[in-house]
Tab-separated table of C-alpha atoms in Angstrom:
chain	number	residue	atom	x	y	z
A	1	MET	CA	-26.011	-32.501	11.860
A	2	GLN	CA	-28.284	-29.663	11.595
A	3	GLY	CA	-25.825	-27.492	12.433
A	4	LEU	CA	-23.557	-28.613	9.593
A	5	LEU	CA	-26.290	-28.330	7.193
A	6	ASP	CA	-27.046	-24.662	8.530
A	7	PHE	CA	-23.557	-23.676	7.971
A	8	GLY	CA	-23.318	-25.013	4.639
A	9	ASN	CA	-26.392	-23.165	3.599
A	10	ASN	CA	-24.975	-20.198	5.252
A	11	PHE	CA	-21.462	-20.769	3.418
A	12	ILE	CA	-23.082	-21.277	-0.048
A	13	THR	CA	-25.043	-17.966	0.236
A	14	MET	CA	-22.118	-16.066	1.780
A	15	LEU	CA	-19.485	-16.998	-0.420
A	16	PRO	CA	-20.567	-15.275	-3.739
A	17	GLN	CA	-20.894	-11.795	-2.086
A	18	MET	CA	-17.502	-12.294	-0.292
A	19	VAL	CA	-15.782	-12.910	-3.547
A	20	GLU	CA	-17.510	-9.984	-5.102
A	21	LYS	CA	-16.351	-7.826	-2.035
A	22	PHE	CA	-12.873	-9.525	-2.581
A	23	GLY	CA	-12.776	-7.707	-6.022
A	24	VAL	CA	-13.009	-4.328	-3.788
A	25	THR	CA	-9.941	-5.142	-1.383
A	26	VAL	CA	-7.998	-6.152	-4.424
A	27	SER	CA	-8.958	-2.982	-5.972
A	28	ILE	CA	-7.857	-0.873	-3.003
A	29	PHE	CA	-4.380	-2.645	-2.786
A	30	PHE	CA	-3.481	-2.372	-6.468
A	31	LEU	CA	-4.730	1.062	-6.549
A	32	THR	CA	-2.469	2.178	-3.524
A	33	LEU	CA	0.600	0.568	-5.231
A	34	ILE	CA	0.128	2.460	-8.425
A	35	PHE	CA	-0.120	5.736	-6.969
A	36	SER	CA	1.900	5.291	-3.972
A	37	LEU	CA	5.201	3.675	-5.235
A	38	PRO	CA	5.847	6.622	-7.414
A	39	LEU	CA	4.877	9.165	-4.998
A	40	GLY	CA	7.017	7.698	-2.408
A	41	LEU	CA	10.168	7.857	-4.892
A	42	LEU	CA	9.238	11.827	-5.562
A	43	LEU	CA	8.960	11.993	-1.672
A	44	SER	CA	12.340	10.253	-1.262
A	45	PHE	CA	14.026	12.811	-3.614
A	46	GLY	CA	12.585	15.511	-1.556
A	47	ARG	CA	13.822	14.163	1.734
A	48	MET	CA	17.347	13.906	0.338
A	49	ALA	CA	17.012	17.616	-1.749
A	50	LYS	CA	19.659	20.006	-0.898
A	51	ASN	CA	17.206	22.696	-0.679
A	52	TRP	CA	16.379	23.002	3.448
A	53	LEU	CA	12.980	23.910	2.779
A	54	VAL	CA	11.978	20.929	0.570
A	55	ARG	CA	13.789	18.851	2.670
A	56	THR	CA	12.084	19.675	6.004
A	57	LEU	CA	8.696	19.924	4.356
A	58	SER	CA	9.157	16.191	3.237
A	59	LYS	CA	10.777	14.957	6.347
A	60	VAL	CA	7.891	16.504	8.354
A	61	TYR	CA	5.040	14.989	5.988
A	62	ILE	CA	6.974	11.628	6.062
A	63	SER	CA	6.981	11.986	10.088
A	64	VAL	CA	3.004	12.728	10.444
A	65	MET	CA	2.157	10.020	7.905
A	66	ARG	CA	4.041	7.443	9.739
A	67	GLY	CA	3.513	8.781	13.413
A	68	THR	CA	-0.420	8.749	13.106
A	69	PRO	CA	-2.903	5.936	12.833
A	70	LEU	CA	-3.984	5.049	9.122
A	71	MET	CA	-7.528	5.189	10.686
A	72	LEU	CA	-7.365	8.583	11.654
A	73	GLN	CA	-5.704	9.635	8.082
A	74	LEU	CA	-8.895	8.033	6.565
A	75	VAL	CA	-11.295	10.194	8.819
A	76	VAL	CA	-9.300	13.330	8.030
A	77	VAL	CA	-9.409	12.787	4.309
A	78	TYR	CA	-12.767	11.806	4.061
A	79	PHE	CA	-14.209	14.954	6.042
A	80	ALA	CA	-11.649	17.262	4.824
A	81	PRO	CA	-13.329	18.606	1.878
A	82	TYR	CA	-16.708	19.451	4.090
A	83	TYR	CA	-14.451	21.156	7.180
A	84	ILE	CA	-12.238	22.850	4.823
A	85	PHE	CA	-14.107	24.005	1.583
A	86	ARG	CA	-17.596	23.196	2.984
A	87	ILE	CA	-18.156	20.673	-0.093
A	88	LYS	CA	-21.106	18.410	0.545
A	89	ILE	CA	-19.639	14.658	1.180
A	90	SER	CA	-21.485	12.316	-1.287
A	91	ASN	CA	-21.081	8.267	-1.464
A	92	ASN	CA	-18.873	8.563	-4.707
A	93	TRP	CA	-16.038	10.342	-2.409
A	94	ARG	CA	-15.909	7.270	0.055
A	95	PHE	CA	-14.207	4.854	-2.096
A	96	SER	CA	-11.887	7.818	-3.472
A	97	ALA	CA	-11.158	8.873	0.060
A	98	VAL	CA	-10.152	5.098	1.133
A	99	ILE	CA	-7.592	5.118	-1.970
A	100	LEU	CA	-6.294	8.697	-1.226
A	101	ALA	CA	-5.725	8.137	2.538
A	102	PHE	CA	-3.916	4.871	1.820
A	103	VAL	CA	-1.616	6.336	-0.919
A	104	LEU	CA	-0.730	9.211	1.217
A	105	ASN	CA	0.128	6.872	3.948
A	106	TYR	CA	1.967	4.282	2.092
A	107	ALA	CA	3.926	6.636	-0.102
A	108	ALA	CA	5.477	7.772	3.227
A	109	TYR	CA	6.819	4.370	4.088
A	110	PHE	CA	8.060	3.555	0.493
A	111	ALA	CA	10.081	7.058	0.529
A	112	GLU	CA	11.977	5.845	3.531
A	113	ILE	CA	12.828	2.535	1.900
A	114	TYR	CA	13.866	4.179	-1.486
A	115	ARG	CA	15.857	6.643	0.491
A	116	GLY	CA	17.653	3.929	2.485
A	117	GLY	CA	18.179	1.971	-0.850
A	118	ILE	CA	19.583	5.201	-2.600
A	119	GLU	CA	21.845	6.125	0.312
A	120	SER	CA	23.119	2.674	0.444
A	121	MET	CA	24.797	2.878	-3.197
A	122	PRO	CA	28.414	3.489	-2.869
A	123	VAL	CA	29.509	7.017	-4.057
A	124	GLY	CA	32.114	5.516	-6.424
A	125	GLN	CA	29.459	4.609	-8.687
A	126	TYR	CA	28.313	8.080	-9.066
A	127	GLU	CA	31.960	9.129	-9.743
A	128	ALA	CA	32.710	6.507	-12.077
A	129	ALA	CA	29.593	7.326	-14.106
A	130	LYS	CA	30.399	10.774	-14.433
A	131	VAL	CA	33.841	9.852	-15.938
A	132	LEU	CA	31.841	8.000	-18.212
A	133	GLY	CA	29.925	10.963	-19.411
A	134	TYR	CA	26.710	10.101	-17.845
A	135	THR	CA	24.322	12.930	-16.830
A	136	LYS	CA	22.683	12.832	-13.248
A	137	LEU	CA	19.313	11.558	-14.774
A	138	GLN	CA	21.200	8.957	-17.065
A	139	THR	CA	23.683	7.861	-13.707
A	140	PHE	CA	20.200	7.547	-11.588
A	141	VAL	CA	17.823	5.721	-14.149
A	142	LYS	CA	20.499	3.614	-15.621
A	143	ILE	CA	23.098	2.636	-13.006
A	144	ILE	CA	21.518	3.765	-9.367
A	145	LEU	CA	17.904	2.750	-9.923
A	146	PRO	CA	18.127	-0.795	-10.997
A	147	GLN	CA	20.273	-1.717	-8.149
A	148	VAL	CA	18.179	0.292	-5.644
A	149	ILE	CA	14.983	-2.029	-6.922
A	150	LYS	CA	16.983	-5.307	-6.341
A	151	ARG	CA	17.935	-3.919	-2.429
A	152	ILE	CA	14.896	-2.672	-1.659
A	153	LEU	CA	12.258	-5.644	-2.559
A	154	PRO	CA	12.507	-7.441	0.575
A	155	PRO	CA	11.017	-4.433	2.624
A	156	ILE	CA	8.822	-3.364	-0.341
A	157	THR	CA	7.529	-6.942	-0.170
A	158	ASN	CA	6.699	-6.555	3.362
A	159	GLU	CA	5.150	-3.430	2.890
A	160	MET	CA	2.905	-4.823	0.598
A	161	ILE	CA	1.826	-7.324	2.832
A	162	THR	CA	0.894	-5.132	5.420
A	163	LEU	CA	-1.051	-3.228	2.952
A	164	VAL	CA	-3.146	-6.487	1.790
A	165	LYS	CA	-4.266	-6.618	5.556
A	166	ASP	CA	-4.633	-2.894	5.964
A	167	THR	CA	-7.453	-2.640	3.344
A	168	SER	CA	-9.672	-4.080	6.044
A	169	LEU	CA	-9.419	-0.716	7.775
A	170	ALA	CA	-12.008	0.753	4.867
A	171	PHE	CA	-14.757	-0.263	7.350
A	172	VAL	CA	-13.702	3.021	9.136
A	173	LEU	CA	-15.345	4.925	6.355
A	174	ALA	CA	-18.508	2.551	5.738
A	175	GLN	CA	-16.700	1.156	2.461
A	176	VAL	CA	-17.737	-2.163	2.465
A	177	GLU	CA	-14.988	-4.725	1.311
A	178	MET	CA	-14.408	-8.337	2.340
A	179	PHE	CA	-13.555	-8.270	5.909
A	180	THR	CA	-16.505	-5.825	6.372
A	181	LEU	CA	-18.773	-8.176	4.938
A	182	ALA	CA	-17.499	-10.918	6.910
A	183	LYS	CA	-18.101	-8.875	10.014
A	184	GLN	CA	-21.915	-8.358	9.060
A	185	PHE	CA	-22.202	-12.127	8.550
A	186	ALA	CA	-20.652	-12.909	11.577
A	187	ALA	CA	-23.058	-10.667	13.403
A	188	ALA	CA	-26.263	-12.012	11.700
A	189	GLN	CA	-25.302	-15.465	11.861
A	190	ALA	CA	-23.553	-15.415	15.668
A	191	SER	CA	-20.625	-17.081	14.326
A	192	VAL	CA	-16.894	-16.419	14.093
A	193	MET	CA	-16.982	-18.799	10.676
A	194	PRO	CA	-17.238	-15.751	8.420
A	195	LEU	CA	-14.465	-14.045	9.707
A	196	MET	CA	-12.423	-17.468	9.265
A	197	VAL	CA	-13.356	-17.552	5.822
A	198	ALA	CA	-12.364	-14.098	5.306
A	199	GLY	CA	-8.926	-15.003	6.906
A	200	VAL	CA	-8.381	-17.975	4.362
A	201	PHE	CA	-9.095	-15.105	1.695
A	202	TYR	CA	-6.650	-12.640	3.223
A	203	TYR	CA	-3.699	-15.408	3.452
A	204	ILE	CA	-4.144	-16.917	-0.114
A	205	PHE	CA	-3.866	-13.299	-1.117
A	206	ASN	CA	-0.901	-12.640	0.706
A	207	LEU	CA	0.477	-15.900	-0.287
A	208	LEU	CA	0.309	-14.953	-3.933
A	209	VAL	CA	1.689	-11.687	-3.239
A	210	ALA	CA	4.791	-13.381	-1.490
A	211	SER	CA	5.291	-15.945	-4.009
A	212	VAL	CA	5.187	-13.147	-7.061
A	213	MET	CA	7.792	-10.694	-5.141
A	214	GLU	CA	9.894	-14.054	-4.631
A	215	TYR	CA	10.165	-14.769	-8.236
A	216	VAL	CA	10.732	-11.096	-9.206
A	217	GLU	CA	13.876	-11.263	-6.628
A	218	LYS	CA	15.090	-14.063	-7.953
A	219	LYS	CA	15.055	-12.990	-11.437
A	220	LEU	CA	17.094	-9.771	-10.370
A	221	ASN	CA	19.545	-11.797	-8.477
A	222	TYR	CA	21.050	-12.913	-11.924
A	223	TYR	CA	24.622	-13.050	-10.355
A	224	ARG	CA	23.763	-15.484	-7.945
C-alpha cells in the first residue's frame, strides 16, 4: 500500500515536468520536418542532376548521412564550430545543433524517397505535358509533384514515426527532452515506471502522427 502511495506521489510530481519536456520533443519533431522535407527535395534534384559534379556530391552526402549513426552526427555538428572555427560553444547552441543534425540527417532519407517517387513516374507524362505546351517547371509542379506526393506518403510516414523515437537521441548533447527527463526520474526513484510513462507518451504521439497521415493518404486517394 505504501509503495502504491509513493508511486502516486512520484507520478503527480513527475507528470507536469514530463509534459513540459514533451514540448521539447514535439519541437524537435516539427522543426526537423519543416526544414528537412524541402531540403530533401533539393537533394533529390541534385541526386538526379545531369551535371556529374552536382550528382556526385549529392550522392556522397546522402551516402554519408545514411551510412553513419545520427548519434555521431549530433556530436560532430555540436563540436564543429569549435574545432573548425575556434568559436566558443554556448548553451544556446545545444538546441540549434540538435535541430541542424536532425535536419541534415533526415533530409538525406527524404531525398531518396523523393527520388524514388519522381523516377517512378512514366516518361509519357512528361512527353504529354510537353505537347500541351507546359514548361519543365509547370510539368513538375502541376502534374508530377502531386502524383509523387501520393506515392511517397507511406514511406514518409514511416520516417516520421522513426523521427518521433529518434528525438530521444538529443540526450547525446545534454539537451533535456522527455526521454532524458524520464531517465533521470528512473535513476532517482530506482524504478522503470518513468520510462514506461515516457513510452506511453511516444506511443500516443506516434498514433496521432500515423492517424493524421492515414487521413491525408485517404484524402489524396480520390480515385478509389
